[in-house]
Tab-separated table of C-alpha atoms in Angstrom:
chain	number	residue	atom	x	y	z
D	1	SER	CA	-3.235	-6.752	-32.683
D	2	VAL	CA	0.489	-6.760	-33.495
D	3	GLN	CA	1.509	-3.728	-35.565
D	4	TYR	CA	4.809	-2.851	-37.205
D	5	PHE	CA	6.465	0.318	-38.370
D	6	GLN	CA	7.603	0.320	-41.059
D	7	TRP	CA	6.168	-2.483	-43.176
D	8	ARG	CA	8.323	-1.550	-46.161
D	9	GLN	CA	11.516	0.453	-45.578
D	10	SER	CA	11.381	4.048	-46.887
D	11	ARG	CA	13.628	4.993	-49.779
D	12	GLY	CA	14.070	8.587	-48.697
D	13	SER	CA	13.575	11.208	-45.953
D	14	ALA	CA	14.614	11.004	-42.298
D	15	GLU	CA	13.348	7.463	-41.693
D	16	LYS	CA	14.887	5.730	-44.740
D	17	PHE	CA	17.160	3.701	-42.424
D	18	HIS	CA	14.481	2.952	-39.863
D	19	GLY	CA	13.912	-0.760	-39.284
D	20	ALA	CA	11.182	-2.444	-41.308
D	21	VAL	CA	9.662	-5.860	-42.004
D	22	VAL	CA	10.590	-5.625	-45.688
D	23	SER	CA	14.036	-4.045	-46.154
D	24	HIS	CA	15.485	-2.212	-49.141
D	25	ARG	CA	16.583	-5.615	-50.421
D	26	GLY	CA	12.926	-6.578	-50.820
D	27	THR	CA	13.271	-10.269	-49.878
D	28	GLU	CA	11.928	-12.705	-47.308
D	29	GLU	CA	15.467	-13.728	-46.244
D	30	THR	CA	16.185	-11.030	-43.629
D	31	ARG	CA	16.175	-11.625	-39.878
D	32	GLU	CA	13.396	-9.091	-39.361
D	33	PHE	CA	11.066	-10.696	-41.939
D	34	CYS	CA	11.722	-14.219	-40.558
D	35	GLU	CA	11.069	-13.141	-36.979
D	36	VAL	CA	7.801	-11.440	-37.910
D	37	ALA	CA	6.751	-14.531	-39.843
D	38	GLN	CA	7.433	-16.636	-36.770
D	39	VAL	CA	5.218	-14.329	-34.670
D	40	GLY	CA	2.402	-15.071	-37.109
D	41	LYS	CA	2.957	-18.812	-36.793
D	42	THR	CA	3.017	-18.581	-33.021
D	43	LEU	CA	-0.246	-16.591	-32.900
D	44	ARG	CA	-1.979	-19.304	-34.953
D	45	THR	CA	-0.650	-21.973	-32.600
D	46	ILE	CA	-1.924	-20.217	-29.479
D	47	SER	CA	-5.160	-18.970	-30.995
D	48	GLU	CA	-7.255	-20.467	-28.182
D	49	ILE	CA	-6.188	-17.593	-25.912
D	50	ALA	CA	-8.315	-15.204	-27.965
D	51	GLY	CA	-11.062	-13.763	-25.813
D	52	THR	CA	-9.349	-14.516	-22.475
D	53	ALA	CA	-8.936	-11.804	-19.878
D	54	ILE	CA	-6.664	-10.748	-17.046
D	55	TYR	CA	-8.138	-10.678	-13.541
D	56	SER	CA	-6.101	-8.883	-10.911
D	57	GLN	CA	-6.549	-8.499	-7.173
D	58	VAL	CA	-3.925	-5.773	-7.022
D	59	ALA	CA	-3.891	-2.353	-8.696
D	60	ILE	CA	-1.656	0.708	-8.835
D	61	LEU	CA	-3.480	4.019	-8.979
D	62	MET	CA	-1.835	6.404	-11.469
D	63	ASP	CA	-2.945	9.919	-12.383
D	64	VAL	CA	-1.220	11.655	-15.289
D	65	ASN	CA	-2.609	15.043	-14.293
D	66	SER	CA	-1.215	14.541	-10.797
D	67	MET	CA	2.167	13.613	-12.286
D	68	TRP	CA	2.259	16.743	-14.433
D	69	ALA	CA	1.209	19.017	-11.588
D	70	LEU	CA	3.816	17.466	-9.251
D	71	GLU	CA	6.669	17.679	-11.709
D	72	ASN	CA	5.855	21.334	-12.407
D	73	SER	CA	5.663	22.360	-8.769
D	74	GLN	CA	8.525	24.423	-7.370
D	75	GLY	CA	8.684	22.697	-4.015
D	76	PHE	CA	10.599	19.683	-2.787
D	77	GLN	CA	13.350	18.474	-5.143
D	78	GLU	CA	13.776	19.497	-8.787
D	79	ASP	CA	13.060	15.950	-10.006
D	80	LYS	CA	10.449	14.166	-7.974
D	81	HIS	CA	10.821	10.813	-9.809
D	82	TYR	CA	7.101	10.140	-9.913
D	83	PHE	CA	7.243	7.747	-12.857
D	84	GLU	CA	10.249	5.925	-11.447
D	85	THR	CA	8.349	5.475	-8.170
D	86	MET	CA	5.404	3.987	-10.063
D	87	LEU	CA	7.728	1.585	-11.868
D	88	ARG	CA	9.415	0.554	-8.637
D	89	THR	CA	6.044	-0.169	-7.045
D	90	HIS	CA	5.000	-2.192	-10.055
D	91	LYS	CA	8.234	-4.155	-9.928
D	92	SER	CA	7.458	-5.212	-6.334
D	93	PHE	CA	4.314	-6.978	-7.524
D	94	TRP	CA	6.005	-8.204	-10.722
D	95	LYS	CA	8.674	-9.953	-8.643
D	96	GLN	CA	5.952	-11.730	-6.658
D	97	ALA	CA	4.402	-13.219	-9.871
D	98	LEU	CA	1.174	-11.281	-9.437
D	99	ASN	CA	-1.225	-9.852	-11.964
D	100	VAL	CA	-1.417	-6.114	-11.387
D	101	ASP	CA	-3.628	-3.493	-13.084
D	102	ILE	CA	-2.816	0.155	-13.675
D	103	ILE	CA	-5.954	2.107	-12.856
D	104	PHE	CA	-7.024	5.752	-12.788
D	105	PRO	CA	-9.158	7.933	-10.522
D	106	ASP	CA	-12.319	7.176	-12.537
D	107	SER	CA	-11.720	3.352	-12.461
D	108	ASP	CA	-13.772	0.920	-10.385
D	109	PHE	CA	-11.861	0.440	-7.137
D	110	SER	CA	-14.138	-2.287	-5.785
D	111	ARG	CA	-12.581	-5.056	-7.920
D	112	TYR	CA	-9.341	-5.066	-5.957
D	113	LYS	CA	-8.192	-6.336	-2.594
D	114	LEU	CA	-5.186	-3.975	-2.593
D	115	ILE	CA	-4.605	-0.595	-4.227
D	116	ALA	CA	-1.226	1.167	-4.108
D	117	ALA	CA	-1.256	4.907	-4.822
D	118	PRO	CA	2.273	6.289	-4.439
D	119	MET	CA	2.753	10.080	-4.585
D	120	LEU	CA	-0.961	10.838	-5.131
D	121	TYR	CA	-0.189	14.567	-5.114
D	122	MET	CA	-3.443	15.777	-6.748
D	123	THR	CA	-6.816	14.567	-5.536
D	124	SER	CA	-10.370	15.837	-6.155
D	125	LYS	CA	-13.126	15.560	-3.576
D	126	GLU	CA	-14.654	12.889	-5.760
D	127	THR	CA	-11.477	10.805	-5.732
D	128	ILE	CA	-11.082	11.244	-1.988
D	129	GLY	CA	-14.645	10.055	-1.502
D	130	LYS	CA	-13.965	6.960	-3.660
D	131	ILE	CA	-10.844	6.135	-1.625
D	132	LYS	CA	-12.763	6.483	1.665
D	133	ASP	CA	-15.626	4.323	0.373
D	134	TYR	CA	-13.184	1.725	-0.878
D	135	VAL	CA	-11.477	1.415	2.513
D	136	MET	CA	-14.773	1.505	4.441
D	137	SER	CA	-15.992	-1.377	2.287
D	138	GLY	CA	-13.040	-3.577	3.166
D	139	GLY	CA	-10.298	-2.591	0.738
D	140	THR	CA	-6.655	-2.059	1.609
D	141	PHE	CA	-5.246	1.222	0.362
D	142	VAL	CA	-1.560	2.289	0.472
D	143	SER	CA	-0.249	5.790	-0.160
D	144	GLY	CA	2.251	8.093	1.502
D	145	TYR	CA	4.610	10.999	1.137
D	146	MET	CA	3.565	13.930	-1.110
D	147	SER	CA	-0.033	12.717	-1.351
D	148	GLY	CA	-3.243	14.684	-0.990
D	149	LEU	CA	-1.548	18.083	-1.212
D	150	VAL	CA	-3.580	19.815	-3.869
D	151	ASN	CA	-7.051	19.657	-5.494
D	152	GLU	CA	-7.798	19.162	-9.195
D	153	ASN	CA	-7.013	22.836	-9.849
D	154	ASP	CA	-3.539	22.449	-8.309
D	155	LEU	CA	-4.592	24.560	-5.283
D	156	CYS	CA	-3.325	23.457	-1.881
D	157	TRP	CA	-5.887	21.944	0.396
D	158	LEU	CA	-6.517	24.141	3.464
D	159	GLY	CA	-6.782	22.634	6.906
D	160	GLY	CA	-3.726	20.468	6.696
D	161	PHE	CA	-2.393	17.560	4.670
D	162	PRO	CA	-3.415	15.122	3.408
D	163	GLY	CA	-6.414	17.091	2.283
D	164	GLU	CA	-10.053	16.759	3.274
D	165	GLU	CA	-11.181	13.259	4.420
D	166	LEU	CA	-7.816	11.683	3.602
D	167	LYS	CA	-6.789	12.659	7.132
D	168	GLU	CA	-9.589	10.423	8.398
D	169	VAL	CA	-8.692	7.655	5.940
D	170	PHE	CA	-5.038	7.488	7.079
D	171	GLY	CA	-5.711	8.578	10.661
D	172	LEU	CA	-2.944	11.223	10.715
D	173	TRP	CA	-1.865	14.662	9.561
D	174	VAL	CA	1.399	15.780	8.024
D	175	GLU	CA	3.310	18.688	9.559
D	176	GLU	CA	6.165	19.055	7.037
D	177	THR	CA	8.346	17.313	4.436
D	178	ASP	CA	12.113	17.112	4.773
D	179	SER	CA	13.702	16.955	1.288
D	180	LEU	CA	17.049	15.231	1.715
D	181	TYR	CA	20.266	15.949	-0.165
D	182	PRO	CA	21.514	13.011	-2.252
D	183	ASN	CA	24.097	12.043	0.357
D	184	ASP	CA	21.645	12.341	3.290
D	185	LYS	CA	20.030	9.144	4.485
D	186	ASN	CA	17.733	7.987	7.276
D	187	ALA	CA	16.601	4.546	8.339
D	188	ILE	CA	13.602	2.577	9.645
D	189	GLN	CA	13.287	-0.929	11.076
D	190	LEU	CA	10.583	-3.491	10.384
D	191	PHE	CA	10.305	-7.243	9.700
D	192	GLY	CA	13.520	-7.694	11.729
D	193	LYS	CA	15.533	-5.647	9.214
D	194	LYS	CA	16.876	-2.136	8.827
D	195	TYR	CA	16.015	-0.204	5.671
D	196	GLU	CA	17.673	2.839	4.174
D	197	ILE	CA	15.504	5.932	3.576
D	198	LYS	CA	16.304	8.642	1.052
D	199	ASP	CA	14.928	11.774	-0.709
D	200	TYR	CA	11.802	12.470	1.362
D	201	CYS	CA	10.837	12.143	5.024
D	202	GLU	CA	7.541	13.532	6.201
D	203	VAL	CA	6.886	14.485	9.824
D	204	VAL	CA	3.478	13.020	10.630
D	205	HIS	CA	1.267	13.049	13.669
D	206	PRO	CA	-1.083	10.046	14.132
D	207	SER	CA	-4.618	10.607	15.365
D	208	THR	CA	-6.241	7.196	15.048
D	209	ALA	CA	-3.413	5.445	13.164
D	210	GLU	CA	-1.120	2.809	14.603
D	211	THR	CA	2.625	3.435	14.233
D	212	LEU	CA	4.467	0.431	12.633
D	213	ALA	CA	7.928	1.977	12.086
D	214	VAL	CA	9.740	5.174	13.127
D	215	TYR	CA	12.671	7.234	11.896
D	216	GLU	CA	16.030	6.476	13.474
D	217	GLN	CA	17.814	9.753	12.804
D	218	ASP	CA	17.516	13.540	12.546
D	219	TYR	CA	15.248	15.976	14.349
D	220	TYR	CA	12.236	13.765	13.713
D	221	LYS	CA	13.857	10.658	15.225
D	222	GLY	CA	11.136	8.552	16.788
D	223	PHE	CA	8.381	10.043	14.645
D	224	PRO	CA	6.217	7.643	12.627
D	225	ALA	CA	7.497	6.605	9.207
D	226	LEU	CA	4.803	3.936	8.510
D	227	CYS	CA	1.294	4.052	9.890
D	228	LYS	CA	-1.703	1.746	9.678
D	229	ASN	CA	-5.289	2.925	10.175
D	230	THR	CA	-8.452	0.836	10.362
D	231	LEU	CA	-11.536	2.518	8.929
D	232	GLY	CA	-14.796	0.659	8.598
D	233	ASN	CA	-14.064	-2.827	7.227
D	234	GLY	CA	-10.755	-1.857	5.595
D	235	THR	CA	-7.256	-0.617	6.198
D	236	ALA	CA	-5.143	2.289	4.982
D	237	TYR	CA	-1.358	2.406	5.195
D	238	TYR	CA	0.681	5.605	4.977
D	239	LEU	CA	4.400	5.410	4.146
D	240	ALA	CA	5.829	8.808	4.988
D	241	CYS	CA	9.244	8.300	3.297
D	242	ARG	CA	10.955	6.954	0.220
D	243	ASP	CA	13.123	3.887	0.447
D	244	THR	CA	15.650	2.321	-1.899
D	245	GLY	CA	13.229	-0.394	-3.008
D	246	GLU	CA	14.108	-3.175	-0.566
D	247	PHE	CA	11.459	-2.091	1.952
D	248	THR	CA	8.890	-1.628	-0.828
D	249	ASP	CA	9.448	-5.266	-1.850
D	250	ASP	CA	9.205	-6.642	1.682
D	251	PHE	CA	6.233	-4.489	2.604
D	252	TYR	CA	4.085	-5.465	-0.377
D	253	SER	CA	5.099	-9.074	-0.009
D	254	PHE	CA	3.879	-8.938	3.599
D	255	LEU	CA	0.588	-7.283	2.554
D	256	CYS	CA	-0.101	-9.756	-0.216
D	257	GLU	CA	0.429	-12.668	2.165
D	258	GLU	CA	-1.754	-11.088	4.807
D	259	LEU	CA	-4.549	-10.469	2.250
D	260	GLN	CA	-4.119	-14.018	0.784
D	261	ILE	CA	-3.607	-12.683	-2.709
D	262	LYS	CA	-2.947	-15.618	-5.045
D	263	LYS	CA	0.462	-15.670	-6.715
D	264	ASN	CA	0.942	-17.106	-10.188
D	265	ALA	CA	4.098	-19.004	-9.288
D	266	VAL	CA	5.861	-20.553	-6.284
D	267	SER	CA	9.147	-18.760	-7.054
D	268	LEU	CA	10.955	-16.855	-9.839
D	269	SER	CA	14.544	-16.222	-10.733
D	270	ASP	CA	15.631	-12.616	-11.043
D	271	GLY	CA	14.253	-11.104	-14.257
D	272	ALA	CA	11.551	-13.705	-14.759
D	273	THR	CA	7.855	-12.926	-14.554
D	274	VAL	CA	4.506	-14.755	-14.812
D	275	HIS	CA	1.145	-13.317	-15.860
D	276	VAL	CA	-2.109	-15.222	-16.171
D	277	ARG	CA	-5.064	-14.880	-18.491
D	278	THR	CA	-8.305	-16.721	-17.824
D	279	GLY	CA	-11.033	-17.954	-20.195
D	280	ASN	CA	-12.545	-21.003	-21.898
D	281	GLY	CA	-12.480	-22.714	-18.500
D	282	LYS	CA	-8.690	-22.598	-18.474
D	283	GLU	CA	-5.803	-20.551	-17.124
D	284	TYR	CA	-3.012	-19.435	-19.467
D	285	PHE	CA	0.387	-18.690	-17.950
D	286	PHE	CA	2.785	-16.377	-19.757
D	287	LEU	CA	6.320	-17.020	-18.524
D	288	GLU	CA	8.852	-14.453	-19.623
D	289	ASN	CA	12.590	-13.985	-18.975
D	290	TYR	CA	13.998	-10.465	-19.313
D	291	LYS	CA	17.589	-11.459	-18.607
D	292	GLU	CA	20.424	-12.459	-20.951
D	293	ASN	CA	20.940	-15.518	-18.775
D	294	PRO	CA	18.566	-18.526	-18.508
D	295	GLY	CA	15.756	-18.183	-15.985
D	296	ILE	CA	13.710	-20.493	-13.778
D	297	VAL	CA	10.042	-20.390	-12.809
D	298	VAL	CA	8.683	-22.868	-10.245
D	299	LEU	CA	4.983	-23.654	-10.668
D	300	LYS	CA	2.535	-25.793	-8.714
D	301	GLY	CA	0.588	-28.450	-10.675
D	302	ARG	CA	0.601	-29.790	-14.226
D	303	TYR	CA	0.570	-27.692	-17.380
D	304	ARG	CA	0.619	-28.014	-21.163
D	305	ASP	CA	2.976	-26.010	-23.316
D	306	LEU	CA	0.751	-24.345	-25.939
D	307	GLU	CA	3.427	-24.305	-28.631
D	308	SER	CA	5.069	-27.725	-28.194
D	309	GLY	CA	2.170	-29.639	-26.581
D	310	GLU	CA	4.464	-31.178	-23.982
D	311	GLU	CA	3.459	-31.634	-20.343
D	312	VAL	CA	5.213	-29.335	-17.877
D	313	LEU	CA	5.543	-29.981	-14.172
D	314	GLY	CA	7.241	-28.038	-11.382
D	315	GLU	CA	10.392	-26.244	-12.415
D	316	VAL	CA	10.268	-24.547	-15.841
D	317	SER	CA	13.385	-23.342	-17.570
D	318	LEU	CA	13.398	-20.235	-19.776
D	319	PRO	CA	16.132	-19.339	-22.257
D	320	ALA	CA	17.676	-15.862	-22.311
D	321	PHE	CA	14.929	-13.372	-23.198
D	322	GLY	CA	12.653	-16.349	-23.645
D	323	LEU	CA	8.896	-16.870	-23.481
D	324	ARG	CA	6.738	-19.912	-22.794
D	325	ILE	CA	2.942	-20.064	-22.723
D	326	LEU	CA	1.403	-22.794	-20.598
D	327	CYS	CA	-2.208	-23.733	-19.871
D	328	ARG	CA	-4.088	-25.839	-17.379
């Protein structure tokens, strides 16, 4: 449903100047009223999408309790930027034109080829067991720094980090975490490029894990920064540090190609995104541009514009802050 607050603008109290569909003027002539009316017309035009669903091969594991516990802990830096890290991870998939779900510890993991779980600070034995089963069954799981430190009661796991069977899942143990000052940086190299590292660098010791990248500076120079561990039929990756976002983009792009995860578009301009809903024997492509400049989405195949009815092929232009809905 599409809901609006307020429908009719209040005459008094604190919200009397809050936006509304019907203003104090009480007419149908205002911009707000006309735009809401247009939404209604558009919904009638695209009514065939009712009952369709989103199917994702990628998910991001988020735990609000873990976020609260982490932000309230007195260790590491004052602001851990958990939510910003989640958003940055999501953006990496968003830029690849991928459907991505936000899931929780009690969600069904088996639906996904790839699960990213940044900063999974708090984990119960049940969640750890689900992660292990997911990897053993062929899933690819990615986590890293500041993960598996406490149980559901915010008590540190004894016996080393990450707690319990997560050490087996990732094939390593964490000795310590170096919290960097804002001006302090480190670096790693992978994919033929050098990437800047900031904020957090964990000192890890692989047991069964393979080292893919190492730190280039400081007292832990040469120690693993990215590890890969094979367990059962699946794979777990552990990123022991925080990057500026460039490595996150390249790393998840590499993983999605390796796992043959289907992208919704051939290419996107900066700020454009594509999401797909499926149903009625068709696929519905939602093309959005979040920039004040025109955007471009390149698709493969032929499509029909649900609003105009025109046939669309190849390169699709989007106006500033524009939206197009296509089907095939």
